[in-house]
Amino acid sequence: MPNFNDILVLLPEFYLVAAACLLLLLDAFMKPEQRGLLHWLSIAVLLVAVYLVVAGQPDGTATAFNGMFVRDRVAEILKVFALLCTVLVFVYARPYLADRKLFVGEFYTLAIFAVIGIMLLVSAGNLVTVYLGLELLTLSSYALVALNRDSPLSSEAAIKYFVLGALASGMLLYGMSMVYGATGTLSLAQLHGAAAHSAMPNLLLFGLIFMIIGIGFKLGVAPFHMWIPDVYQGAPTAVTVFIGSAPKLAAFGMAYRLLESGLGDLAQHWQLMLAVLAVLSLAIGNLVAIVQSNLKRLLAYSTISHMGYLLLGLVNAGPEGYAAAMFYAISYALMSTAAFGVILALARAGFECEEIDDFKGLNQRSPWMAFLMLLAMFSLAGVPPLFGFFAKLLVLQAAIDANMLWLAIVGAVFAIIGLYYYLRVVKVMYFDKPQDGVRLEVQQDVSLRWMLSLNALLLLVLGLCWGPLLGWCRAAFGLVSA
Amino acid sequence: MIDPNLFQLICFYAFGVVTVGAALAVITLKNSVHAVLALVLTFFSTACIWLLAEAEFLAIALIVVYVGAVMVLFLFVVMMLDIKQEQVREGFIRYLPVGIVVALVMLVEMLALIGVRAMQAIPMGANPAAAAGMSNTAWLGTALYTQYLLPFEIAALILTVGVVAAVALTLRQRADRRHESASQQVRVNARDRVRIVKMAAEQPARTTAQPQQPGDQEAKP
């Protein structure tokens, strides 16, 4: 029977659920012009949740609700960064939403519900919790993508996302049912022991393949990436920045829980599958991104290639590799919020600022914004001394350690190819003349400007002193800090 | 007399073949109403397989919820979406054969099922409900509220998100919407409703040619 201790372990999650319901009620009784209060309350709610995750909990690993929920360092770090990314998203999103009559309470509550899904997903100790956490996250995301009802592009993106997401969930469930059939347990901890001597190894492998397809869909790696460009481009940018950041941490958490906590015994089988997915993602992501003219679409293809790099860390299948992959997921979440943040800061009512040509001559109009975008682009490209460079170095190192030198070489080659399209954005900003008739103005929102500057400068700061963050990531997987 | 085990096996395969066949029909049939009917058959056959596996509650829930409620609703929606009017009118006769086939297969399945139950089939595997000395439904309920409490609560959250999303995506505050104000209706006076308009007597020949003024209709004696 669940007892009070169980609830204590889930305190941040329970708190967020209660807060989300209260915000929902508050929104119903609030006048539209008071909605600014809801905005700040939502941010406060998330910050308190960060505090509860960090400080409100005893140290060490704990399980609750018969092993359904696992709280360990991995989950804590992922939760903290998912919450912080969502705070950034809320700050960046407000002016954009207000300009487009999308500044509604549902944006905040749905995003908070999605974050609850992320928190449950990265803490899952059972296949059932993995699936339900994922559904909570994705269902909220579908609704967020469709939030702009008057835009046909947005509706199209939502339908594509919904259909493909449902298909992916079906694949994942099918794989889970096969794994259950082969081992007779849904608990990830019991799976870890049972998978090695299952009576039906072929059935288990069959299930594993379907589960990897499901994970691939959620990470957005090739060849399961078809939804990413359309959804990134079609969704309101304020929603794209959310989908591109915190859920990536969740996808890493899900892959870690399913593949390591659950099916770690089958590492020799899934290592090669992930390696193939990684190579395909690196190739498709980087090569197709070169021909894009829409910045949101370009960043979508860049996501595909970045998830390929994340897989390089997972391919290692050891604590070093997981630490590298988690470091990569965190770095990607921060970089992508910064890049989309600049788009949000330049967008106005009736002007999306999402074509690369819209950025022509940004340096003459707003040198600071151009500089922040430069930091984000260089970091995404992996130019030293920025954050992205070190994250890439770690995952390439992890691939070499796993005796997959060829994979590391492929990763390095595609990093150089990828440099082209990131640098093209920088070139357009600094060396091209501003377009006639395009009026580039930065949003006047003070919190947006400050947070965006902080976010982008953090990429530089963390690129110079990555030690503490890497130390946390390594310690989470039981490694002594380097 | 057939061996009960063998009979159960035969039934399982028969239900399985019907399930897969009907599922194939769902995605291959061109007529969407036929496809929905085939989906009903798929659900029903699946419920039969679940009954064979002694999962009575799930089987009943599948029939009551999906066949009884969701699919009927689905059928209504599909029939309403049909654009060609003549198809809808002659629908009953055209869908009748398929409907009869579906009903017949269901009937045969039910009879076979009753036969299996009568023959005291041996359980296929370890049945935790039987081991605990409870009925399937009671055992499911107990498991749901103890061991699977957290997933159960998360499922409730997912439903909440569904409600929020449905409201956020469909509730529109349209300016041109005609809506009633109950308080205004209650406080209305007879004077506001009826307006007496004095007008000259009309020539009978000219009345048809004159366009009617909106709002004057109720004022006419």
XYZ file of C-alpha atoms in Angstrom:
703
model
C 0.000 0.000 0.000
C 1.256 3.513 -0.734
C 2.086 5.494 2.374
C 3.143 8.985 3.302
C 6.789 8.367 2.372
C 5.722 7.615 -1.182
C 4.068 10.979 -1.407
C 7.162 12.661 0.012
C 9.294 11.161 -2.764
C 6.882 12.566 -5.336
C 6.540 15.930 -3.611
C 7.665 18.096 -6.572
C 5.288 16.272 -8.914
C 2.318 16.443 -6.552
C 3.033 20.097 -5.912
C 3.126 20.862 -9.638
C -0.134 19.014 -10.260
C -1.864 20.980 -7.508
C -0.347 24.251 -8.733
C -1.365 23.555 -12.338
C -4.958 22.897 -11.257
C -4.998 26.104 -9.205
C -3.618 28.104 -12.128
C -6.315 26.614 -14.315
C -8.991 27.734 -11.866
C -7.412 31.146 -11.433
C -7.355 31.628 -15.194
C -11.058 30.872 -15.411
C -11.909 33.662 -12.954
C -9.365 36.163 -14.201
C -9.991 39.120 -16.444
C -7.937 38.980 -19.653
C -6.027 42.139 -18.727
C -4.853 40.552 -15.475
C -3.186 37.697 -17.308
C 0.265 39.142 -16.669
C -0.185 37.972 -13.094
C -0.784 34.426 -14.316
C 2.430 34.650 -16.332
C 4.517 35.559 -13.289
C 2.693 33.063 -11.066
C 3.457 30.250 -13.525
C 7.126 31.168 -13.492
C 7.100 31.292 -9.687
C 5.413 27.876 -9.582
C 8.160 26.385 -11.735
C 10.913 28.002 -9.680
C 9.437 26.620 -6.454
C 9.337 23.201 -8.136
C 13.051 23.576 -8.950
C 13.658 24.313 -5.283
C 11.622 21.266 -4.219
C 13.563 19.003 -6.568
C 16.937 20.331 -5.455
C 16.516 20.985 -1.758
C 13.260 19.510 -0.586
C 14.396 15.948 -0.953
C 16.693 13.675 1.022
C 19.813 12.541 -0.784
C 20.171 9.220 -2.438
C 17.964 6.984 -4.538
C 14.419 6.289 -3.486
C 11.542 4.428 -5.063
C 7.853 4.959 -4.455
C 4.518 3.363 -5.312
C 5.868 -0.191 -5.591
C 8.784 0.818 -7.758
C 6.633 2.731 -10.237
C 8.623 5.878 -9.552
C 12.381 6.175 -9.087
C 14.068 9.276 -7.768
C 17.797 9.368 -8.372
C 20.400 11.926 -9.376
C 19.836 11.382 -13.092
C 16.148 12.183 -12.713
C 16.859 15.178 -10.477
C 19.299 16.808 -12.895
C 16.995 16.254 -15.860
C 14.024 17.640 -13.902
C 15.892 20.766 -12.821
C 16.962 21.575 -16.363
C 13.549 20.766 -17.811
C 11.953 23.161 -15.319
C 14.517 25.883 -15.955
C 14.112 25.549 -19.730
C 10.357 25.930 -19.295
C 10.910 29.113 -17.260
C 12.992 30.476 -20.162
C 10.243 29.437 -22.601
C 7.597 31.281 -20.569
C 9.681 34.452 -20.458
C 10.462 34.341 -24.195
C 6.948 33.414 -25.226
C 4.964 36.194 -23.604
C 5.466 39.098 -26.077
C 5.068 36.729 -29.041
C 1.831 35.302 -27.663
C 0.486 38.723 -26.723
C 1.115 40.011 -30.268
C -0.884 37.149 -31.750
C -3.845 37.028 -29.352
C -2.521 33.677 -28.081
C -1.723 34.966 -24.613
C -4.113 32.575 -22.901
C -3.948 30.680 -19.639
C -4.070 27.330 -21.415
C -0.600 27.887 -22.833
C 0.766 27.974 -19.303
C -1.274 25.125 -17.849
C -0.690 22.819 -20.819
C 3.041 23.527 -20.692
C 3.095 22.799 -16.950
C 1.208 19.550 -17.519
C 3.773 18.673 -20.176
C 6.540 19.344 -17.647
C 4.798 17.051 -15.152
C 4.826 14.410 -17.898
C 8.551 14.987 -18.379
C 9.200 14.649 -14.646
C 7.237 11.389 -14.423
C 8.896 10.060 -17.565
C 12.477 10.628 -16.445
C 11.631 9.092 -13.047
C 9.793 6.070 -14.407
C 10.519 2.729 -12.806
C 7.953 0.749 -14.730
C 6.963 0.406 -18.372
C 3.462 1.636 -17.466
C 4.841 4.847 -15.954
C 7.082 5.374 -18.981
C 4.111 5.130 -21.306
C 1.760 7.287 -19.248
C 4.380 9.969 -18.602
C 5.090 10.072 -22.315
C 1.392 10.373 -23.170
C 0.944 13.215 -20.688
C 3.864 15.039 -22.319
C 2.866 14.439 -25.920
C -0.871 15.076 -25.505
C -0.106 18.475 -23.987
C 2.349 19.139 -26.828
C -0.223 18.322 -29.539
C -2.641 20.811 -28.019
C 0.087 23.453 -27.722
C 1.037 23.070 -31.388
C -2.606 23.512 -32.406
C -3.072 26.509 -30.110
C -3.069 28.970 -33.001
C -6.376 27.794 -34.443
C -6.585 30.378 -37.201
C -3.333 29.307 -38.826
C -3.727 26.470 -41.360
C 0.002 25.738 -41.107
C -0.315 25.295 -37.367
C -3.297 22.962 -37.686
C -1.509 20.928 -40.328
C 1.522 20.617 -38.067
C -0.665 19.541 -35.161
C -2.424 16.851 -37.197
C 0.878 15.493 -38.505
C 2.337 15.538 -35.018
C -0.738 13.853 -33.564
C -0.996 11.069 -36.147
C 2.705 10.250 -36.164
C 2.910 10.590 -32.389
C -0.002 8.189 -31.953
C 1.680 5.770 -34.341
C 4.909 6.021 -32.356
C 3.068 5.424 -29.088
C 1.468 2.364 -30.665
C 4.881 1.043 -31.721
C 6.273 1.644 -28.250
C 3.309 -0.110 -26.618
C 3.609 -3.035 -29.011
C 7.278 -3.383 -28.130
C 6.460 -3.161 -24.430
C 3.833 -5.900 -24.742
C 6.364 -8.153 -26.475
C 8.942 -7.502 -23.766
C 6.294 -8.237 -21.150
C 5.419 -11.453 -22.944
C 9.064 -12.535 -22.996
C 9.927 -11.669 -19.411
C 6.626 -11.567 -17.535
C 7.345 -8.276 -15.796
C 6.678 -4.590 -16.398
C 9.056 -3.310 -13.747
C 12.268 -1.910 -15.220
C 14.306 -3.074 -12.237
C 13.059 -6.655 -12.619
C 13.496 -6.494 -16.387
C 17.161 -5.769 -15.843
C 17.662 -9.157 -14.255
C 15.119 -11.105 -16.286
C 16.155 -9.967 -19.757
C 19.462 -11.867 -19.760
C 17.921 -15.302 -19.248
C 14.570 -14.964 -20.901
C 13.034 -18.141 -22.257
C 12.146 -16.328 -25.450
C 15.160 -14.222 -26.519
C 13.803 -13.661 -30.029
C 10.520 -12.284 -28.762
C 12.491 -10.003 -26.456
C 14.584 -8.705 -29.358
C 11.413 -8.173 -31.381
C 10.037 -6.065 -28.549
C 13.330 -4.192 -28.223
C 13.242 -3.207 -31.898
C 9.754 -1.749 -31.557
C 10.711 0.083 -28.394
C 13.705 1.610 -30.185
C 11.394 2.738 -32.987
C 9.217 4.426 -30.354
C 12.240 6.088 -28.751
C 13.488 7.122 -32.188
C 10.177 8.841 -32.941
C 10.232 10.734 -29.683
C 13.868 11.778 -30.030
C 13.213 12.645 -33.664
C 16.140 10.709 -35.143
C 16.192 9.589 -38.775
C 14.415 7.672 -40.234
C 11.700 8.569 -37.718
C 12.155 12.320 -38.124
C 9.422 13.116 -40.656
C 7.306 15.094 -38.186
C 10.091 17.333 -36.872
C 10.486 19.903 -39.707
C 6.753 20.400 -40.248
C 5.980 20.659 -36.554
C 8.851 23.032 -35.822
C 7.887 25.263 -38.724
C 4.133 25.084 -38.326
C 3.843 25.506 -34.577
C 3.794 29.034 -33.129
C 7.451 29.865 -32.412
C 6.629 30.179 -28.711
C 5.562 26.513 -28.769
C 8.458 25.427 -30.994
C 10.929 26.732 -28.444
C 9.230 24.570 -25.814
C 9.087 21.421 -27.969
C 12.719 21.904 -28.918
C 14.053 22.143 -25.388
C 12.583 20.377 -22.343
C 11.086 17.343 -24.186
C 14.547 16.538 -25.563
C 15.713 16.048 -21.978
C 12.699 13.803 -21.453
C 13.502 11.795 -24.570
C 17.017 11.212 -23.286
C 15.575 10.221 -19.895
C 13.174 7.803 -21.562
C 15.926 6.231 -23.657
C 18.093 5.872 -20.565
C 15.319 4.300 -18.492
C 14.199 1.865 -21.161
C 17.555 0.899 -22.609
C 19.805 0.992 -19.540
C 17.570 0.584 -16.491
C 15.343 -1.915 -18.295
C 17.117 -3.651 -21.147
C 20.748 -2.988 -20.224
C 21.444 -6.694 -20.658
C 20.698 -6.392 -24.349
C 23.201 -3.557 -24.847
C 25.162 -5.520 -27.433
C 22.029 -5.683 -29.568
C 20.808 -2.105 -29.256
C 24.243 -0.503 -29.546
C 24.460 -1.236 -33.260
C 20.835 -0.226 -33.883
C 21.477 3.133 -32.236
C 24.698 3.540 -34.218
C 22.783 3.100 -37.488
C 20.136 5.596 -36.347
C 22.908 8.028 -35.364
C 24.605 7.881 -38.767
C 21.295 8.349 -40.603
C 20.341 11.312 -38.400
C 23.719 12.972 -38.823
C 23.539 12.572 -42.585
C 19.910 13.581 -43.137
C 19.906 16.341 -40.529
C 23.068 18.049 -41.696
C 22.660 17.598 -45.443
C 19.010 18.632 -45.699
C 19.563 21.613 -43.401
C 21.942 23.095 -45.989
C 19.153 23.817 -48.490
C 16.642 25.301 -46.033
C 15.637 28.929 -46.339
C 13.359 28.986 -43.297
C 15.277 29.328 -40.049
C 12.780 27.332 -37.983
C 12.983 24.508 -40.508
C 16.758 24.756 -40.513
C 16.803 24.460 -36.739
C 14.474 21.452 -37.024
C 16.959 19.636 -39.249
C 19.703 20.743 -36.914
C 17.731 19.080 -34.084
C 17.753 15.816 -36.031
C 21.526 15.949 -36.366
C 21.950 16.912 -32.706
C 19.862 13.962 -31.604
C 22.200 11.864 -33.726
C 25.107 13.190 -31.645
C 23.178 12.396 -28.475
C 22.879 8.799 -29.709
C 26.684 8.660 -30.047
C 26.785 8.999 -26.273
C 24.117 6.331 -25.727
C 25.914 3.938 -28.098
C 28.714 3.752 -25.551
C 26.297 1.943 -23.200
C 28.466 2.731 -20.195
C 28.266 5.358 -17.446
C 30.756 7.575 -19.321
C 28.569 7.485 -22.390
C 25.356 8.222 -20.482
C 27.042 11.143 -18.724
C 28.182 12.487 -22.098
C 24.705 12.032 -23.602
C 23.033 13.762 -20.654
C 25.539 16.618 -20.890
C 24.725 16.835 -24.584
C 20.965 16.854 -23.985
C 21.317 19.685 -21.451
C 23.605 21.678 -23.737
C 21.241 21.203 -26.684
C 18.234 22.330 -24.648
C 20.026 25.540 -23.641
C 21.325 26.227 -27.147
C 17.986 25.683 -28.794
C 16.149 27.948 -26.340
C 18.707 30.666 -27.102
C 18.386 30.290 -30.884
C 14.581 30.262 -30.848
C 14.645 33.020 -28.237
C 16.296 35.367 -30.730
C 13.604 34.541 -33.307
C 10.953 35.291 -30.676
C 12.667 38.541 -29.703
C 12.640 39.766 -33.321
C 9.127 38.601 -34.199
C 6.327 41.170 -34.081
C 2.632 41.218 -34.731
C 2.244 40.179 -38.352
C 5.940 39.398 -38.811
C 7.323 36.011 -37.860
C 10.994 36.693 -38.601
C 11.583 33.066 -39.444
C 13.135 33.302 -42.909
C 16.911 33.428 -42.978
C 16.634 36.458 -45.296
C 14.778 38.287 -42.514
C 18.043 38.285 -40.577
C 19.960 40.149 -43.274
C 21.940 42.957 -41.775
C 20.789 42.305 -38.244
C 24.156 43.536 -37.003
C 23.415 47.037 -38.293
C 19.985 47.149 -36.666
C 20.726 45.459 -33.374
C 24.334 44.439 -32.792
C 23.515 42.849 -29.433
C 20.837 40.523 -30.853
C 23.161 39.625 -33.714
C 25.847 38.783 -31.171
C 23.483 36.591 -29.135
C 22.419 34.766 -32.307
C 26.086 34.366 -33.202
C 26.733 32.739 -29.832
C 23.783 30.367 -30.294
C 24.777 29.457 -33.868
C 28.456 28.923 -33.029
C 27.474 26.842 -30.029
C 25.107 24.692 -32.114
C 27.845 24.286 -34.709
C 30.308 23.264 -32.016
C 32.831 26.066 -32.386
C 35.247 26.323 -29.466
C 35.177 27.760 -26.824
C 31.386 27.527 -26.675
C 29.235 25.044 -24.801
C 28.323 22.991 -27.872
C 31.946 22.289 -28.717
C 32.665 20.569 -25.462
C 29.420 18.582 -25.548
C 30.302 17.309 -29.034
C 33.810 16.427 -27.899
C 32.406 14.329 -25.047
C 30.032 12.281 -27.197
C 32.707 11.697 -29.835
C 35.009 10.549 -27.050
C 32.253 8.214 -25.809
C 31.899 6.688 -29.273
C 35.659 6.101 -29.495
C 35.627 4.479 -26.057
C 32.940 2.090 -27.298
C 35.363 0.904 -30.000
C 33.389 2.669 -32.682
C 36.057 4.896 -34.159
C 34.242 4.931 -37.507
C 31.195 6.384 -35.827
C 33.237 9.151 -34.214
C 34.818 9.951 -37.591
C 31.378 10.144 -39.213
C 30.284 12.447 -36.392
C 33.281 14.714 -36.848
C 32.874 14.875 -40.635
C 29.218 15.830 -40.348
C 30.046 18.422 -37.682
C 32.209 20.145 -40.296
C 29.483 19.870 -42.949
C 27.004 21.273 -40.409
C 29.253 24.257 -39.832
C 28.231 25.576 -43.257
C 24.601 26.287 -42.560
C 25.167 27.735 -39.099
C 27.826 30.042 -40.505
C 25.470 31.041 -43.324
C 23.112 32.542 -40.728
C 26.035 34.420 -39.166
C 27.201 35.630 -42.588
C 23.712 36.883 -43.425
C 23.531 38.794 -40.145
C 26.937 40.424 -40.358
C 27.858 40.812 -44.025
C 24.586 41.241 -45.908
C 22.717 44.477 -46.374
C 19.374 44.805 -44.644
C 16.418 43.949 -46.868
C 14.268 46.784 -48.094
C 10.921 46.959 -46.386
C 11.861 44.627 -43.542
C 11.802 46.487 -40.281
C 13.870 44.619 -37.702
C 12.934 45.653 -34.211
C 13.656 43.967 -30.932
C 10.792 43.313 -28.522
C 10.689 45.878 -25.737
C 9.984 43.296 -23.032
C 12.710 43.787 -20.419
C 12.556 40.289 -18.913
C 12.863 38.752 -22.384
C 15.958 40.823 -23.209
C 17.678 40.038 -19.933
C 16.892 36.335 -19.898
C 17.887 35.923 -23.534
C 21.183 37.672 -22.909
C 21.748 35.504 -19.855
C 20.830 32.343 -21.780
C 23.181 33.083 -24.674
C 26.044 34.282 -22.470
C 25.624 31.109 -20.421
C 26.612 29.190 -23.560
C 29.914 31.057 -23.499
C 30.393 30.764 -19.734
C 29.609 27.045 -19.655
C 31.866 26.551 -22.654
C 34.724 28.012 -20.644
C 33.988 26.347 -17.316
C 32.037 23.195 -17.944
C 33.582 21.434 -14.942
C 30.766 21.634 -12.380
C 28.018 20.621 -14.796
C 30.031 17.710 -16.146
C 30.854 16.763 -12.559
C 27.132 16.533 -11.742
C 26.430 14.485 -14.844
C 29.264 12.080 -14.089
C 28.370 11.803 -10.414
C 24.770 10.976 -11.381
C 26.008 7.873 -13.158
C 28.277 6.863 -10.296
C 31.496 8.212 -11.723
C 34.042 10.144 -9.731
C 34.179 13.712 -10.948
C 37.075 14.315 -13.308
C -17.128 -35.565 -26.928
C -14.318 -33.170 -27.822
C -11.503 -32.614 -25.379
C -12.209 -29.262 -23.604
C -8.618 -28.127 -24.096
C -8.740 -28.813 -27.773
C -12.063 -27.066 -28.108
C -10.662 -24.040 -26.367
C -7.688 -24.019 -28.706
C -9.962 -24.282 -31.717
C -12.059 -21.415 -30.384
C -8.974 -19.311 -29.804
C -7.786 -19.772 -33.350
C -11.267 -19.166 -34.730
C -11.575 -15.893 -32.783
C -8.056 -14.965 -33.773
C -8.744 -15.514 -37.464
C -11.954 -13.478 -37.245
C -10.155 -10.681 -35.374
C -7.338 -10.435 -37.893
C -9.709 -10.780 -40.841
C -12.004 -8.091 -39.522
C -9.051 -5.826 -38.751
C -7.868 -6.262 -42.325
C -11.354 -5.451 -43.535
C -11.294 -2.209 -41.513
C -8.375 -0.878 -43.497
C -9.250 -2.367 -46.892
C -12.991 -1.736 -47.215
C -13.754 1.302 -49.337
C -17.106 2.010 -47.724
C -16.448 3.709 -44.398
C -19.662 2.397 -42.800
C -18.607 -1.152 -43.663
C -15.204 -0.417 -42.164
C -16.775 0.748 -38.898
C -18.919 -2.374 -38.759
C -15.812 -4.480 -39.327
C -14.141 -2.608 -36.466
C -17.092 -3.542 -34.245
C -16.478 -7.169 -35.178
C -12.776 -6.782 -34.401
C -13.541 -5.449 -30.941
C -16.091 -8.151 -30.294
C -13.739 -10.950 -31.318
C -10.986 -9.464 -29.180
C -13.382 -9.431 -26.251
C -14.070 -13.107 -26.880
C -10.339 -13.876 -26.788
C -10.054 -11.974 -23.514
C -12.910 -14.003 -22.092
C -11.038 -17.155 -23.041
C -8.065 -15.792 -21.100
C -10.390 -15.245 -18.127
C -10.108 -11.463 -18.255
C -13.839 -10.986 -17.846
C -13.804 -7.371 -16.768
C -11.708 -6.211 -19.715
C -13.889 -8.132 -22.130
C -17.111 -6.658 -20.751
C -15.580 -3.169 -20.649
C -14.483 -3.490 -24.258
C -17.978 -4.448 -25.379
C -19.850 -1.955 -23.221
C -17.522 0.997 -23.790
C -16.146 0.486 -27.276
C -18.774 -1.537 -29.099
C -21.699 -0.075 -27.193
C -20.738 3.569 -26.950
C -17.681 4.600 -28.936
C -18.374 2.653 -32.095
C -22.030 3.613 -32.217
C -20.966 7.232 -31.926
C -18.397 6.607 -34.607
C -21.037 5.103 -36.849
C -23.217 8.179 -36.401
C -20.302 10.460 -37.234
C -19.297 8.472 -40.295
C -22.882 8.397 -41.542
C -23.247 12.141 -40.983
C -19.987 12.887 -42.761
C -21.130 11.033 -45.864
C -21.496 13.673 -48.513
C -23.562 11.859 -51.129
C -27.208 12.138 -50.153
C -28.529 9.236 -52.249
C -26.045 6.907 -50.564
C -27.384 7.792 -47.145
C -31.005 7.234 -48.179
C -30.475 3.793 -49.624
C -28.012 3.032 -46.819
C -30.180 0.688 -44.795
C -30.658 -1.905 -47.526
C -27.068 -1.652 -48.662
C -25.547 -2.057 -45.235
C -28.010 -4.709 -44.130
C -26.141 -7.742 -45.566
C -22.862 -6.669 -43.958
C -24.658 -5.945 -40.706
C -26.295 -9.374 -40.763
C -22.958 -11.074 -41.463
C -21.340 -9.206 -38.549
C -24.222 -10.086 -36.249
C -24.163 -13.748 -37.326
C -20.427 -14.119 -36.742
C -20.888 -12.496 -33.323
C -23.678 -14.918 -32.507
C -21.586 -17.938 -33.522
C -18.702 -16.628 -31.439
C -20.944 -16.135 -28.430
C -22.354 -19.629 -28.730
C -18.864 -21.099 -29.004
C -17.835 -19.115 -25.960
C -20.735 -20.420 -23.923
C -19.697 -23.878 -25.052
C -16.176 -23.312 -23.785
C -17.406 -22.095 -20.429
C -19.722 -25.073 -20.133
C -16.858 -27.476 -20.730
C -14.918 -26.177 -17.707
C -11.827 -25.080 -19.566
C -8.493 -25.339 -17.827
C -6.848 -21.939 -17.186
C -4.162 -21.068 -19.722
C -1.627 -19.868 -17.168
C -1.296 -18.748 -13.607
C -4.274 -16.548 -12.867
C -3.538 -14.126 -10.036
C -7.225 -13.441 -9.504
C -8.006 -17.111 -8.955
C -4.942 -17.490 -6.724
C -6.159 -14.627 -4.528
C -9.605 -16.182 -4.385
C -11.254 -13.113 -5.906
C -13.276 -12.476 -8.996
C -11.460 -10.950 -11.915
C -13.152 -7.587 -11.453
C -12.448 -7.399 -7.710
C -8.840 -8.346 -8.293
C -8.417 -5.722 -11.007
C -9.914 -3.090 -8.727
C -7.620 -4.037 -5.874
C -4.543 -3.968 -8.093
C -5.565 -0.651 -9.615
C -5.892 1.050 -6.245
C -2.798 -0.442 -4.605
C -0.041 -1.574 -6.885
C -1.001 0.574 -9.856
C -2.210 3.632 -7.958
C 0.354 6.000 -9.481
C -0.345 5.031 -13.126
C -4.048 5.292 -12.346
C -3.570 8.850 -11.100
C -1.432 9.753 -14.121
C -4.202 8.458 -16.365
C -6.556 10.856 -14.562
C -4.113 13.691 -15.284
C -4.060 12.739 -18.953
C -7.851 12.987 -19.023
C -7.591 16.442 -17.431
C -5.184 17.504 -20.158
C -7.659 16.162 -22.691
C -10.412 18.359 -21.257
C -8.187 21.452 -21.115
C -6.982 20.859 -24.652
C -10.506 20.310 -25.970
C -11.706 23.555 -24.398
C -8.625 25.501 -25.508
C -8.945 24.297 -29.089
C -12.688 24.522 -29.625
C -14.141 27.248 -27.385
C -14.407 30.360 -29.529
C -15.561 33.764 -28.382
C -16.967 34.841 -31.703
C -18.263 38.365 -32.026
C -20.932 37.415 -34.567
C -22.318 34.576 -32.476
C -26.018 34.848 -31.579
C -26.406 34.140 -27.919
C -29.186 34.555 -25.395
C -28.884 36.508 -22.199
C -31.092 34.858 -19.587
C -31.248 37.920 -17.339
C -32.316 40.153 -20.221
C -34.975 37.661 -21.198
C -36.410 37.592 -17.693
C -36.499 41.379 -17.308
C -38.118 42.030 -20.648
C -41.362 44.066 -20.857
C -44.247 43.555 -23.190
C -43.438 46.991 -24.643
C -40.001 45.781 -25.787
C -41.426 42.802 -27.587
C -44.419 44.197 -29.416
C -44.275 47.342 -31.445
C -47.516 48.695 -32.868
C -46.933 50.270 -36.222
C -49.593 52.454 -37.750
C -49.695 52.204 -41.480
C -52.026 53.003 -44.300
C -54.207 50.288 -45.761
C -52.490 48.615 -48.693
C -53.827 47.792 -52.100
C -54.077 43.996 -52.436
C -52.112 43.979 -55.713
C -49.143 45.815 -54.240
C -48.622 43.782 -51.086
C -46.634 40.984 -52.725
C -44.265 43.314 -54.490
C -43.319 45.226 -51.355
C -40.315 43.788 -49.505
C -40.927 43.057 -45.855
C -39.146 45.121 -43.318
C -37.243 43.026 -40.782
C -38.710 43.317 -37.301
C -42.138 44.295 -38.461
C -43.424 40.793 -38.692
C -44.559 40.374 -35.088
C -45.993 43.863 -35.062
C -48.619 43.033 -37.624
C -51.988 42.435 -36.089
